[in-house]
Amino acid sequence: MFLKGDYLKNSIVSRVEKSLYIIKLNNKKITNCRLCLHVSEVSNIAFIDEFENISPVIKKAPLTIKKINYERNCVELSLKSVLLSNNNKRNNLDYKTTYKGVVIGTKDLRYVIVILNHWIEGFMDISTIHRVGEEVTVQLAAYGSEYAEFYEE
């Protein structure tokens, strides 16, 4: 049984439909319910224009249940809310530590990345060209007023 606000992990991207991921869960038999992640529920700051390329992030990330639509038999998921709730954890990051992140989009001529396993969203300056979905190794540059800022190692 699902409840609004629950976290789901170990998801599998079943298929991509336009701007929607259809999700399945590992080790669960859910046959009568559709799990959906809309492109608008991926990032708080990035414009996601290569939605299909961020599947590796979606597979690893904890997703939260945003809404349960009983009439359509659909559970709407959100990565955006996970990233927003973890944003205050950026103050726990260390300047000397390297982090693995994935480029998920761009905003204001900077890359937007998600730091894996910390599930923190932040900015990375465009010093070299990266594709959406590409993994990068970064270090913290600044905690930022709203979002963390990183530079490529």
Short mmCIF file of N, CA and C in Angstrom, two decimals, residues 8-117:
data_model
loop_
_atom_site.label_atom_id
_atom_site.label_comp_id
_atom_site.label_asym_id
_atom_site.label_seq_id
_atom_site.Cartn_x
_atom_site.Cartn_y
_atom_site.Cartn_z
N LEU A 8 10.20 5.75 -2.52
CA LEU A 8 10.38 4.50 -3.26
C LEU A 8 11.81 4.45 -3.77
N LYS A 9 12.46 3.31 -3.61
CA LYS A 9 13.83 3.14 -4.10
C LYS A 9 13.86 1.94 -5.03
N ASN A 10 15.01 1.78 -5.69
CA ASN A 10 15.24 0.64 -6.59
C ASN A 10 14.21 0.59 -7.71
N SER A 11 14.02 1.71 -8.36
CA SER A 11 13.05 1.75 -9.45
C SER A 11 13.72 1.35 -10.76
N ILE A 12 12.91 0.91 -11.68
CA ILE A 12 13.35 0.57 -13.02
C ILE A 12 12.51 1.40 -13.98
N VAL A 13 13.19 2.05 -14.91
CA VAL A 13 12.46 2.81 -15.92
C VAL A 13 11.94 1.80 -16.93
N SER A 14 10.64 1.63 -16.94
CA SER A 14 10.01 0.67 -17.84
C SER A 14 9.99 1.20 -19.27
N ARG A 15 9.59 2.46 -19.40
CA ARG A 15 9.59 3.09 -20.72
C ARG A 15 9.42 4.60 -20.55
N VAL A 16 9.74 5.32 -21.62
CA VAL A 16 9.60 6.77 -21.63
C VAL A 16 8.53 7.12 -22.65
N GLU A 17 7.57 7.91 -22.23
CA GLU A 17 6.49 8.37 -23.12
C GLU A 17 6.50 9.89 -23.13
N LYS A 18 6.98 10.49 -24.20
CA LYS A 18 7.07 11.94 -24.35
C LYS A 18 7.77 12.56 -23.16
N SER A 19 7.04 13.07 -22.19
CA SER A 19 7.65 13.72 -21.03
C SER A 19 7.32 12.98 -19.74
N LEU A 20 7.19 11.67 -19.84
CA LEU A 20 6.76 10.86 -18.71
C LEU A 20 7.56 9.57 -18.64
N TYR A 21 8.09 9.27 -17.45
CA TYR A 21 8.71 7.97 -17.21
C TYR A 21 7.65 7.05 -16.61
N ILE A 22 7.57 5.85 -17.13
CA ILE A 22 6.74 4.81 -16.51
C ILE A 22 7.71 3.95 -15.71
N ILE A 23 7.47 3.83 -14.43
CA ILE A 23 8.40 3.22 -13.48
C ILE A 23 7.88 1.87 -13.01
N LYS A 24 8.81 0.95 -12.79
CA LYS A 24 8.52 -0.30 -12.10
C LYS A 24 9.45 -0.36 -10.91
N LEU A 25 9.06 -1.10 -9.90
CA LEU A 25 9.91 -1.26 -8.72
C LEU A 25 10.56 -2.64 -8.73
N ASN A 26 11.83 -2.70 -8.34
CA ASN A 26 12.51 -3.99 -8.18
C ASN A 26 11.88 -4.74 -7.01
N ASN A 27 11.80 -6.02 -7.11
CA ASN A 27 11.34 -6.89 -6.02
C ASN A 27 9.92 -6.59 -5.55
N LYS A 28 9.13 -6.02 -6.38
CA LYS A 28 7.73 -5.75 -6.04
C LYS A 28 6.86 -6.22 -7.19
N LYS A 29 5.73 -6.77 -6.86
CA LYS A 29 4.78 -7.14 -7.90
C LYS A 29 3.59 -6.19 -7.81
N ILE A 30 3.65 -5.20 -8.63
CA ILE A 30 2.56 -4.22 -8.70
C ILE A 30 2.03 -4.31 -10.12
N THR A 31 0.93 -4.95 -10.27
CA THR A 31 0.41 -5.18 -11.61
C THR A 31 -0.75 -4.27 -11.97
N ASN A 32 -1.41 -3.74 -10.97
CA ASN A 32 -2.62 -2.97 -11.26
C ASN A 32 -2.45 -1.48 -11.01
N CYS A 33 -1.21 -1.01 -10.92
CA CYS A 33 -0.97 0.39 -10.60
C CYS A 33 0.17 0.92 -11.47
N ARG A 34 -0.04 2.09 -12.04
CA ARG A 34 0.98 2.71 -12.88
C ARG A 34 1.75 3.74 -12.06
N LEU A 35 3.08 3.64 -12.05
CA LEU A 35 3.94 4.59 -11.36
C LEU A 35 4.52 5.53 -12.42
N CYS A 36 4.30 6.85 -12.25
CA CYS A 36 4.69 7.81 -13.28
C CYS A 36 5.53 8.93 -12.69
N LEU A 37 6.55 9.34 -13.45
CA LEU A 37 7.36 10.49 -13.10
C LEU A 37 7.35 11.44 -14.29
N HIS A 38 6.75 12.61 -14.11
CA HIS A 38 6.66 13.60 -15.17
C HIS A 38 7.94 14.44 -15.19
N VAL A 39 8.31 14.92 -16.34
CA VAL A 39 9.52 15.73 -16.50
C VAL A 39 9.53 16.94 -15.57
N SER A 40 8.37 17.50 -15.28
CA SER A 40 8.29 18.66 -14.40
C SER A 40 8.61 18.32 -12.95
N GLU A 41 8.68 17.03 -12.61
CA GLU A 41 8.95 16.61 -11.24
C GLU A 41 10.38 16.08 -11.06
N VAL A 42 11.28 16.47 -11.97
CA VAL A 42 12.66 15.99 -11.88
C VAL A 42 13.58 17.01 -11.22
N SER A 43 13.47 18.28 -11.58
CA SER A 43 14.42 19.29 -11.09
C SER A 43 13.71 20.55 -10.64
N ASN A 44 14.29 21.18 -9.62
CA ASN A 44 13.78 22.46 -9.13
C ASN A 44 14.35 23.63 -9.91
N ILE A 45 15.49 23.42 -10.57
CA ILE A 45 16.17 24.55 -11.20
C ILE A 45 16.50 24.37 -12.68
N ALA A 46 16.54 23.16 -13.17
CA ALA A 46 16.97 22.93 -14.55
C ALA A 46 15.80 22.79 -15.50
N PHE A 47 16.04 23.21 -16.73
CA PHE A 47 15.14 22.89 -17.81
C PHE A 47 15.61 21.56 -18.37
N ILE A 48 14.77 20.55 -18.32
CA ILE A 48 15.14 19.20 -18.77
C ILE A 48 14.70 19.06 -20.22
N ASP A 49 15.68 19.08 -21.13
CA ASP A 49 15.32 18.96 -22.54
C ASP A 49 15.73 17.61 -23.14
N GLU A 50 16.52 16.84 -22.42
CA GLU A 50 16.90 15.50 -22.88
C GLU A 50 16.47 14.51 -21.81
N PHE A 51 15.19 14.46 -21.62
CA PHE A 51 14.55 13.69 -20.56
C PHE A 51 14.98 12.22 -20.55
N GLU A 52 15.04 11.62 -21.72
CA GLU A 52 15.33 10.20 -21.81
C GLU A 52 16.76 9.86 -21.38
N ASN A 53 17.68 10.85 -21.38
CA ASN A 53 19.08 10.59 -21.04
C ASN A 53 19.37 10.56 -19.55
N ILE A 54 18.40 10.91 -18.72
CA ILE A 54 18.66 10.90 -17.28
C ILE A 54 18.10 9.66 -16.59
N SER A 55 17.79 8.64 -17.35
CA SER A 55 17.30 7.38 -16.78
C SER A 55 18.20 6.81 -15.68
N PRO A 56 19.55 6.88 -15.83
CA PRO A 56 20.41 6.35 -14.76
C PRO A 56 20.20 7.04 -13.42
N VAL A 57 19.92 8.34 -13.44
CA VAL A 57 19.65 9.06 -12.19
C VAL A 57 18.33 8.59 -11.60
N ILE A 58 17.33 8.43 -12.45
CA ILE A 58 16.00 8.02 -11.99
C ILE A 58 16.07 6.63 -11.36
N LYS A 59 16.87 5.74 -11.94
CA LYS A 59 17.00 4.38 -11.40
C LYS A 59 17.61 4.37 -10.01
N LYS A 60 18.56 5.27 -9.75
CA LYS A 60 19.29 5.28 -8.48
C LYS A 60 18.60 6.12 -7.40
N ALA A 61 17.86 7.11 -7.82
CA ALA A 61 17.32 8.09 -6.89
C ALA A 61 16.13 7.58 -6.10
N PRO A 62 16.01 8.03 -4.85
CA PRO A 62 14.76 7.78 -4.13
C PRO A 62 13.70 8.72 -4.69
N LEU A 63 12.55 8.21 -4.96
CA LEU A 63 11.45 9.02 -5.48
C LEU A 63 10.37 9.07 -4.42
N THR A 64 9.72 10.20 -4.30
CA THR A 64 8.65 10.32 -3.32
C THR A 64 7.30 10.31 -4.02
N ILE A 65 6.32 9.82 -3.31
CA ILE A 65 4.96 9.79 -3.86
C ILE A 65 4.35 11.17 -3.68
N LYS A 66 4.03 11.79 -4.80
CA LYS A 66 3.46 13.13 -4.78
C LYS A 66 1.94 13.08 -4.69
N LYS A 67 1.36 12.17 -5.47
CA LYS A 67 -0.10 12.13 -5.54
C LYS A 67 -0.53 10.72 -5.92
N ILE A 68 -1.63 10.28 -5.35
CA ILE A 68 -2.22 9.00 -5.72
C ILE A 68 -3.55 9.29 -6.38
N ASN A 69 -3.66 8.91 -7.64
CA ASN A 69 -4.88 9.14 -8.40
C ASN A 69 -5.61 7.80 -8.52
N TYR A 70 -6.59 7.60 -7.67
CA TYR A 70 -7.31 6.33 -7.63
C TYR A 70 -8.18 6.12 -8.87
N GLU A 71 -8.70 7.21 -9.42
CA GLU A 71 -9.55 7.09 -10.61
C GLU A 71 -8.78 6.60 -11.82
N ARG A 72 -7.55 7.06 -11.97
CA ARG A 72 -6.72 6.66 -13.11
C ARG A 72 -5.78 5.51 -12.76
N ASN A 73 -5.83 5.07 -11.50
CA ASN A 73 -4.99 3.99 -11.02
C ASN A 73 -3.51 4.30 -11.27
N CYS A 74 -3.12 5.51 -10.87
CA CYS A 74 -1.77 5.99 -11.14
C CYS A 74 -1.18 6.64 -9.89
N VAL A 75 0.09 6.35 -9.64
CA VAL A 75 0.83 6.99 -8.56
C VAL A 75 1.83 7.95 -9.20
N GLU A 76 1.68 9.23 -8.88
CA GLU A 76 2.57 10.24 -9.43
C GLU A 76 3.77 10.42 -8.50
N LEU A 77 4.97 10.33 -9.07
CA LEU A 77 6.20 10.38 -8.29
C LEU A 77 6.92 11.70 -8.48
N SER A 78 7.87 11.99 -7.57
CA SER A 78 8.63 13.23 -7.66
C SER A 78 10.07 13.01 -7.21
N LEU A 79 11.00 13.45 -8.00
CA LEU A 79 12.40 13.56 -7.58
C LEU A 79 12.64 14.98 -7.07
N LYS A 80 11.92 15.90 -7.64
CA LYS A 80 12.02 17.32 -7.28
C LYS A 80 11.87 17.54 -5.78
N SER A 81 10.89 16.90 -5.17
CA SER A 81 10.67 17.10 -3.73
C SER A 81 11.79 16.49 -2.90
N VAL A 82 12.39 15.40 -3.36
CA VAL A 82 13.53 14.80 -2.66
C VAL A 82 14.71 15.77 -2.70
N LEU A 83 14.98 16.32 -3.88
CA LEU A 83 16.09 17.26 -4.04
C LEU A 83 15.87 18.52 -3.21
N LEU A 84 14.65 18.99 -3.16
CA LEU A 84 14.33 20.19 -2.38
C LEU A 84 14.51 19.93 -0.89
N SER A 85 14.05 18.79 -0.41
CA SER A 85 14.18 18.49 1.02
C SER A 85 15.63 18.23 1.42
N ASN A 86 16.46 17.79 0.46
CA ASN A 86 17.88 17.55 0.76
C ASN A 86 18.74 18.79 0.55
N ASN A 87 18.17 19.85 0.01
CA ASN A 87 18.95 21.04 -0.31
C ASN A 87 19.67 21.61 0.91
N ASN A 88 19.06 21.55 2.07
CA ASN A 88 19.71 22.09 3.26
C ASN A 88 20.91 21.24 3.70
N LYS A 89 21.02 20.02 3.18
CA LYS A 89 22.15 19.15 3.51
C LYS A 89 23.41 19.56 2.76
N ARG A 90 23.30 20.53 1.85
CA ARG A 90 24.48 20.99 1.12
C ARG A 90 25.52 21.57 2.08
N ASN A 91 25.07 22.05 3.23
CA ASN A 91 25.99 22.59 4.23
C ASN A 91 26.85 21.51 4.88
N ASN A 92 26.48 20.24 4.70
CA ASN A 92 27.26 19.13 5.23
C ASN A 92 28.34 18.65 4.26
N LEU A 93 28.33 19.18 3.04
CA LEU A 93 29.34 18.79 2.07
C LEU A 93 30.68 19.42 2.43
N ASP A 94 31.76 18.73 2.05
CA ASP A 94 33.11 19.17 2.40
C ASP A 94 33.84 19.66 1.14
N TYR A 95 34.58 20.73 1.28
CA TYR A 95 35.32 21.29 0.14
C TYR A 95 36.41 20.35 -0.38
N LYS A 96 36.97 19.51 0.47
CA LYS A 96 38.08 18.64 0.08
C LYS A 96 37.64 17.32 -0.52
N THR A 97 36.38 17.00 -0.42
CA THR A 97 35.85 15.72 -0.88
C THR A 97 35.42 15.83 -2.34
N THR A 98 35.65 14.75 -3.09
CA THR A 98 35.14 14.69 -4.46
C THR A 98 33.81 13.94 -4.44
N TYR A 99 32.92 14.35 -5.31
CA TYR A 99 31.58 13.78 -5.39
C TYR A 99 31.28 13.37 -6.82
N LYS A 100 30.49 12.32 -6.96
CA LYS A 100 29.99 11.91 -8.27
C LYS A 100 28.65 12.58 -8.50
N GLY A 101 28.51 13.16 -9.66
CA GLY A 101 27.27 13.81 -10.02
C GLY A 101 26.89 13.47 -11.44
N VAL A 102 25.67 13.81 -11.80
CA VAL A 102 25.18 13.58 -13.16
C VAL A 102 24.57 14.88 -13.68
N VAL A 103 24.95 15.24 -14.89
CA VAL A 103 24.38 16.43 -15.53
C VAL A 103 22.94 16.11 -15.91
N ILE A 104 22.00 16.95 -15.44
CA ILE A 104 20.59 16.71 -15.76
C ILE A 104 19.99 17.80 -16.64
N GLY A 105 20.70 18.92 -16.78
CA GLY A 105 20.17 19.99 -17.61
C GLY A 105 21.03 21.23 -17.50
N THR A 106 20.49 22.34 -17.95
CA THR A 106 21.20 23.62 -17.89
C THR A 106 20.26 24.72 -17.41
N LYS A 107 20.89 25.77 -16.90
CA LYS A 107 20.17 27.00 -16.56
C LYS A 107 21.18 28.14 -16.51
N ASP A 108 20.85 29.23 -17.15
CA ASP A 108 21.71 30.43 -17.14
C ASP A 108 23.15 30.11 -17.51
N LEU A 109 23.34 29.36 -18.57
CA LEU A 109 24.66 29.00 -19.09
C LEU A 109 25.51 28.21 -18.09
N ARG A 110 24.87 27.49 -17.21
CA ARG A 110 25.57 26.59 -16.29
C ARG A 110 24.87 25.24 -16.31
N TYR A 111 25.63 24.21 -16.03
CA TYR A 111 25.02 22.88 -15.91
C TYR A 111 24.33 22.76 -14.57
N VAL A 112 23.27 22.01 -14.55
CA VAL A 112 22.63 21.62 -13.30
C VAL A 112 22.96 20.15 -13.11
N ILE A 113 23.49 19.82 -11.93
CA ILE A 113 23.87 18.45 -11.65
C ILE A 113 23.17 17.95 -10.40
N VAL A 114 23.07 16.64 -10.29
CA VAL A 114 22.58 16.00 -9.08
C VAL A 114 23.74 15.20 -8.51
N ILE A 115 24.05 15.42 -7.24
CA ILE A 115 25.11 14.68 -6.57
C ILE A 115 24.52 13.34 -6.13
N LEU A 116 25.07 12.27 -6.69
CA LEU A 116 24.56 10.93 -6.41
C LEU A 116 24.79 10.56 -4.94
N ASN A 117 23.89 9.79 -4.41
CA ASN A 117 23.89 9.28 -3.03
C ASN A 117 23.65 10.36 -1.97
#
